[in-house]
mmCIF file of C-alpha atoms in Angstrom:
data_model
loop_
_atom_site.group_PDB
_atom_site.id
_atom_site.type_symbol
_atom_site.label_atom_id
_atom_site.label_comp_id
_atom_site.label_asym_id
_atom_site.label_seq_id
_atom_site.Cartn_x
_atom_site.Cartn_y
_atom_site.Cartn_z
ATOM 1 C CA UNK A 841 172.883 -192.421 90.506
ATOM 2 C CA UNK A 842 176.637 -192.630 90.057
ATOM 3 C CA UNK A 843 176.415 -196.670 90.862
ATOM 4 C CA UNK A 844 172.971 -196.966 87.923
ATOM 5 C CA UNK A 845 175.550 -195.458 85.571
ATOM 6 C CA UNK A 846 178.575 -197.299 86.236
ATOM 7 C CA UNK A 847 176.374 -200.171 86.297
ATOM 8 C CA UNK A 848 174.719 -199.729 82.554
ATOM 9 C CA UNK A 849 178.746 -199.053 81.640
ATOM 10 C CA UNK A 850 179.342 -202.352 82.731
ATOM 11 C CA UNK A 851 176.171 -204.098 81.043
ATOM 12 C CA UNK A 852 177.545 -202.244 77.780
ATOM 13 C CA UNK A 853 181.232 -203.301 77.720
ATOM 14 C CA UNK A 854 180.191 -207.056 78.579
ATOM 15 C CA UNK A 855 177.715 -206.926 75.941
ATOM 16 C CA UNK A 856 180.243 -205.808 73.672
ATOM 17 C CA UNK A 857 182.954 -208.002 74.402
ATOM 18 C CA UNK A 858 180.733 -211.129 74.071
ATOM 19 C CA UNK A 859 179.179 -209.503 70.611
ATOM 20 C CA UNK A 860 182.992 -209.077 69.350
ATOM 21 C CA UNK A 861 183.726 -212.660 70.634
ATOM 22 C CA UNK A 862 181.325 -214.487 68.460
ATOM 23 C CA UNK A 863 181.979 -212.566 65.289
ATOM 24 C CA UNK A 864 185.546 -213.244 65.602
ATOM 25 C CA UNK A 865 184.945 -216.817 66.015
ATOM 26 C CA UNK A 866 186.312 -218.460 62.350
ATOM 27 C CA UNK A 867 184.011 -219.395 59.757
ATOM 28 C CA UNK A 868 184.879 -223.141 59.824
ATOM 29 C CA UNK A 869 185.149 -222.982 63.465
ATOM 30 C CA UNK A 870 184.554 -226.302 65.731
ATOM 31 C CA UNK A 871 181.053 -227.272 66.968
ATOM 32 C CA UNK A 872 179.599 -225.567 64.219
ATOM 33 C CA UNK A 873 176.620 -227.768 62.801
ATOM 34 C CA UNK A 874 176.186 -227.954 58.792
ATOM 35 C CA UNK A 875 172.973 -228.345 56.498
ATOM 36 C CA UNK A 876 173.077 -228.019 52.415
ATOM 37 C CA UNK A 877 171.250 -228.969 49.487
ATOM 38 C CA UNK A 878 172.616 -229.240 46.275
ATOM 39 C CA UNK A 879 171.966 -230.303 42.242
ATOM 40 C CA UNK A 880 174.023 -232.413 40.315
ATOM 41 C CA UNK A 881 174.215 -233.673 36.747
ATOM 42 C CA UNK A 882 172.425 -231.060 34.307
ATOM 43 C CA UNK A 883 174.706 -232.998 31.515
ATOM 44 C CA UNK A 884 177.632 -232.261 33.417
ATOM 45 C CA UNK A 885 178.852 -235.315 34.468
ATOM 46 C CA UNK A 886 180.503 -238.034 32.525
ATOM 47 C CA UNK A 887 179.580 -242.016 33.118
ATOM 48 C CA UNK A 888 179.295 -244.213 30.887
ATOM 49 C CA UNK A 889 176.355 -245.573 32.566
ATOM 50 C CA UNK A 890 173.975 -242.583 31.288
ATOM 51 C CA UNK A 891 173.617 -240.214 28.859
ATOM 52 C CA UNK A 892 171.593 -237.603 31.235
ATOM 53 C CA UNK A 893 171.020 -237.541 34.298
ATOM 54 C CA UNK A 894 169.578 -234.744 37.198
ATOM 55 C CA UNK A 895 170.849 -235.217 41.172
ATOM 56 C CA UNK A 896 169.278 -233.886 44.457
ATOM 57 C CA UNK A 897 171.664 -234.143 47.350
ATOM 58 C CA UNK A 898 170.799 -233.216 51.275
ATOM 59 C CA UNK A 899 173.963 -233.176 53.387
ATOM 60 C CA UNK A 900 174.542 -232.904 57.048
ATOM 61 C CA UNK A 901 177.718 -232.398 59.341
ATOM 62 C CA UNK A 902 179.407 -231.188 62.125
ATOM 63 C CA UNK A 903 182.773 -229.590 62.802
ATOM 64 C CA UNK A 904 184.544 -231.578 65.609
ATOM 65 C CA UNK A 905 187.894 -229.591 64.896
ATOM 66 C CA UNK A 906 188.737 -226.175 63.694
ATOM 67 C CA UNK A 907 188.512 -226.527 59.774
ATOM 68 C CA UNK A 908 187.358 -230.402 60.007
ATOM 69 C CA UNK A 909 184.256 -231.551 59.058
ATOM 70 C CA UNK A 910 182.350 -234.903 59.161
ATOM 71 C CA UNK A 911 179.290 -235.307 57.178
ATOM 72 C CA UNK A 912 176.356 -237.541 55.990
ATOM 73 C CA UNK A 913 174.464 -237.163 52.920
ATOM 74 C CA UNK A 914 171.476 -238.441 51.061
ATOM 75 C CA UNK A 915 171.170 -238.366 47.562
ATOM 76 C CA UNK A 916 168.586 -239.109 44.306
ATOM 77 C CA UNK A 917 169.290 -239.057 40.974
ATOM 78 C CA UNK A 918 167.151 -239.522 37.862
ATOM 79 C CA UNK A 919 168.597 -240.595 34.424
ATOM 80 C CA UNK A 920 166.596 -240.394 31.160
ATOM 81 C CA UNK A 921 168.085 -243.491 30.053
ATOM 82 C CA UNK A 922 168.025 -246.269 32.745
ATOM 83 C CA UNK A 923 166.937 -246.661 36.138
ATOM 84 C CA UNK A 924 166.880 -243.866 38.490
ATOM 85 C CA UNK A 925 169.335 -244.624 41.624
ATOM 86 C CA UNK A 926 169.493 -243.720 45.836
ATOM 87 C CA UNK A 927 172.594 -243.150 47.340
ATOM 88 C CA UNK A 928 173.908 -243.017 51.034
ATOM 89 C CA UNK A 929 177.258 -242.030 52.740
ATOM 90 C CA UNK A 930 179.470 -240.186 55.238
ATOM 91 C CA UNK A 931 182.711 -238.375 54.302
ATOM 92 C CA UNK A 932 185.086 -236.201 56.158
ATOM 93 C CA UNK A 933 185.982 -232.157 54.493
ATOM 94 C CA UNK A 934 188.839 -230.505 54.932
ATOM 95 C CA UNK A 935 189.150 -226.486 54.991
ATOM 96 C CA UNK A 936 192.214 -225.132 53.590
ATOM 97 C CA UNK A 937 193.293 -222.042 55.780
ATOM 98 C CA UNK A 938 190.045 -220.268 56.401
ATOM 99 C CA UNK A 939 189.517 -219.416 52.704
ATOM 100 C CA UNK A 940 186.996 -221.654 51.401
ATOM 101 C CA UNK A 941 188.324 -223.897 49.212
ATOM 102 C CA UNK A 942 187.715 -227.685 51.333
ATOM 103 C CA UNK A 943 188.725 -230.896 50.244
ATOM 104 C CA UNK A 944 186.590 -234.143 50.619
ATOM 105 C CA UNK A 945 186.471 -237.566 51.072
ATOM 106 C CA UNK A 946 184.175 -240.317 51.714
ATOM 107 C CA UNK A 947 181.920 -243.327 50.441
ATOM 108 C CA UNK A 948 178.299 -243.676 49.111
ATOM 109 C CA UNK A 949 176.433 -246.651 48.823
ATOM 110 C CA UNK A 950 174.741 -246.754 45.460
ATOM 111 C CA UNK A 951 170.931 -248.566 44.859
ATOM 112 C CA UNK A 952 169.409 -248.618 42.215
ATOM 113 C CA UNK A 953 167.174 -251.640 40.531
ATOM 114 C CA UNK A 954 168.562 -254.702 40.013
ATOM 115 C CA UNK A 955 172.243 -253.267 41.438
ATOM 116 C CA UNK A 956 174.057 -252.241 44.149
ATOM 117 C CA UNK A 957 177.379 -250.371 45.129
ATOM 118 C CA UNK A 958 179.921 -249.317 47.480
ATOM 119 C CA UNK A 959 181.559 -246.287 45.626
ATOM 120 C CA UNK A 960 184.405 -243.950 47.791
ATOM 121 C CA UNK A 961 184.026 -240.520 46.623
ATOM 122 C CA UNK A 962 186.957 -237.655 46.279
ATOM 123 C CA UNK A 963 185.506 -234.339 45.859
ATOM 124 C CA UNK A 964 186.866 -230.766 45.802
ATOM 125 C CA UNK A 965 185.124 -227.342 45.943
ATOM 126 C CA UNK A 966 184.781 -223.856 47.950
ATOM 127 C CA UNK A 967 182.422 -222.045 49.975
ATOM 128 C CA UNK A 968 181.448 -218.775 48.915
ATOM 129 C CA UNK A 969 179.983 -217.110 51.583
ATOM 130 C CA UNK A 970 176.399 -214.706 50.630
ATOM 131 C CA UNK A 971 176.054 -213.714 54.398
ATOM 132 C CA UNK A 972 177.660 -214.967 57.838
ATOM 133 C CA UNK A 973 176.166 -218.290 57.852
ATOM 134 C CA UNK A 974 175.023 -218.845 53.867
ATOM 135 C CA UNK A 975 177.135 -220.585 51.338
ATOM 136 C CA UNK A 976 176.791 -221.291 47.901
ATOM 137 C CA UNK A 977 179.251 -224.351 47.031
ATOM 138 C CA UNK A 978 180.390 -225.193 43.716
ATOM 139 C CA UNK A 979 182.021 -228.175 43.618
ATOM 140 C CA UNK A 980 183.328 -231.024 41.058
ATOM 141 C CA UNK A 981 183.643 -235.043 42.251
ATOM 142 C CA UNK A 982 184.908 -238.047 41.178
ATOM 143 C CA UNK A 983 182.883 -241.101 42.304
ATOM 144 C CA UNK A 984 184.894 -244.653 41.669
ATOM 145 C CA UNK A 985 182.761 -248.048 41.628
ATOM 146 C CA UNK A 986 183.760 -250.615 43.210
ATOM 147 C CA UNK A 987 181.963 -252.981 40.763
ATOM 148 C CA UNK A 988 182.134 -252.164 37.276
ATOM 149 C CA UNK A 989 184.728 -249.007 36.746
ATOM 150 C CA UNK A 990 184.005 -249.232 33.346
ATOM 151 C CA UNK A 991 180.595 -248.342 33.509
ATOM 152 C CA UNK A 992 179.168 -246.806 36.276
ATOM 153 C CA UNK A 993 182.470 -244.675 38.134
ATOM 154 C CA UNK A 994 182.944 -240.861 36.321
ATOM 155 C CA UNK A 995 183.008 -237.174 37.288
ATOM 156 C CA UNK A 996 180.654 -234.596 37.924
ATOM 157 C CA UNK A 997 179.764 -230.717 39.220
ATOM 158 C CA UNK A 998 177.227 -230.089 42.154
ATOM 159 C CA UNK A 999 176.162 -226.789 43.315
ATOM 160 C CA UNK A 1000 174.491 -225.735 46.277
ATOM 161 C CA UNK A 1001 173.346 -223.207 49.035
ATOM 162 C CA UNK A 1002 174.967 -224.375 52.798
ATOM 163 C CA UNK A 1003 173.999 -223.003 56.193
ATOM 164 C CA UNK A 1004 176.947 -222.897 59.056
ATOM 165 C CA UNK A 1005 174.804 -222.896 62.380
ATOM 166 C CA UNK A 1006 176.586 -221.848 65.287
#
């Protein structure tokens, strides 16, 4: 009887100690993977290129270092004046000190009908966390083209909901 106990003692402590370890673990922690969706546009963006225009954006990454993130992302926007456009890229994020604000950098490459673009991307924002793993991400970006600055580079807000899997 004495050894059942001090067994289930043991059982409990070791299931504690691993339970404490991975709720310690930091929210930007390495080998976490990332998924997000976000909107962008709603009239809050400024190009020259359109007057109004509505984004979807799917974004991927991983954390290969405490507070360092690499990512990929998809992205589709529709304008009400001119041709709707399809954007690809990757980009690195930064975390500043566990807090939430990140940092971001990275290029897209722009299609849309009858033109094409490489356009690096700077982009600045912070995770609010709703749970242990749920974000919501406000953030505001500048995208700079490489072929016409004039027209088609400008700034913008995008908001969305992120998952941190562990």
């Amino acid at each position: 009887m004495k050894k059942t106990i001090l067994m289930m003692l043991c059982g409990l402590m070791f299931a504690a100690v691993s339970n404490a370890q991975s709720q310690d673990r930091p929210p930007f922690g390495k080998d976490k993977i990332y998924a997000s969706a976000s909107v962008s546009g709603l009239g809050l963006s400024y190009s020259k290129a359109n007057d109004w225009n509505f984004g979807v954006n799917a974004k991927g990454g991983y954390l290969f270092e405490d507070n360092w993130m690499v990512t990929g992302n998809l992205g589709y926007d529709y304008r009400k004046a001119g041709s709707n456009s399809f954007s690809a890229g990757a980009g690195l994020r930064y975390y500043i000190e566990q807090n939430g604000l990140y940092l971001g950098a990275g290029g897209n490459y722009v299609h849309e009908k009858n033109y094409d673009d490489f356009m690096p991307t700077v982009q600045i924002g912070y995770a609010f966390f709703l749970n242990r793993t749920v974000t919501l991400e406000p953030e505001l970006y500048y995208n700079q083209s490489l072929k016409d600055h004039n027209q088609f580079s400008g700034f913008g807000f995008r908001i969305g909901l992120g998952i941190y899997f562990e």
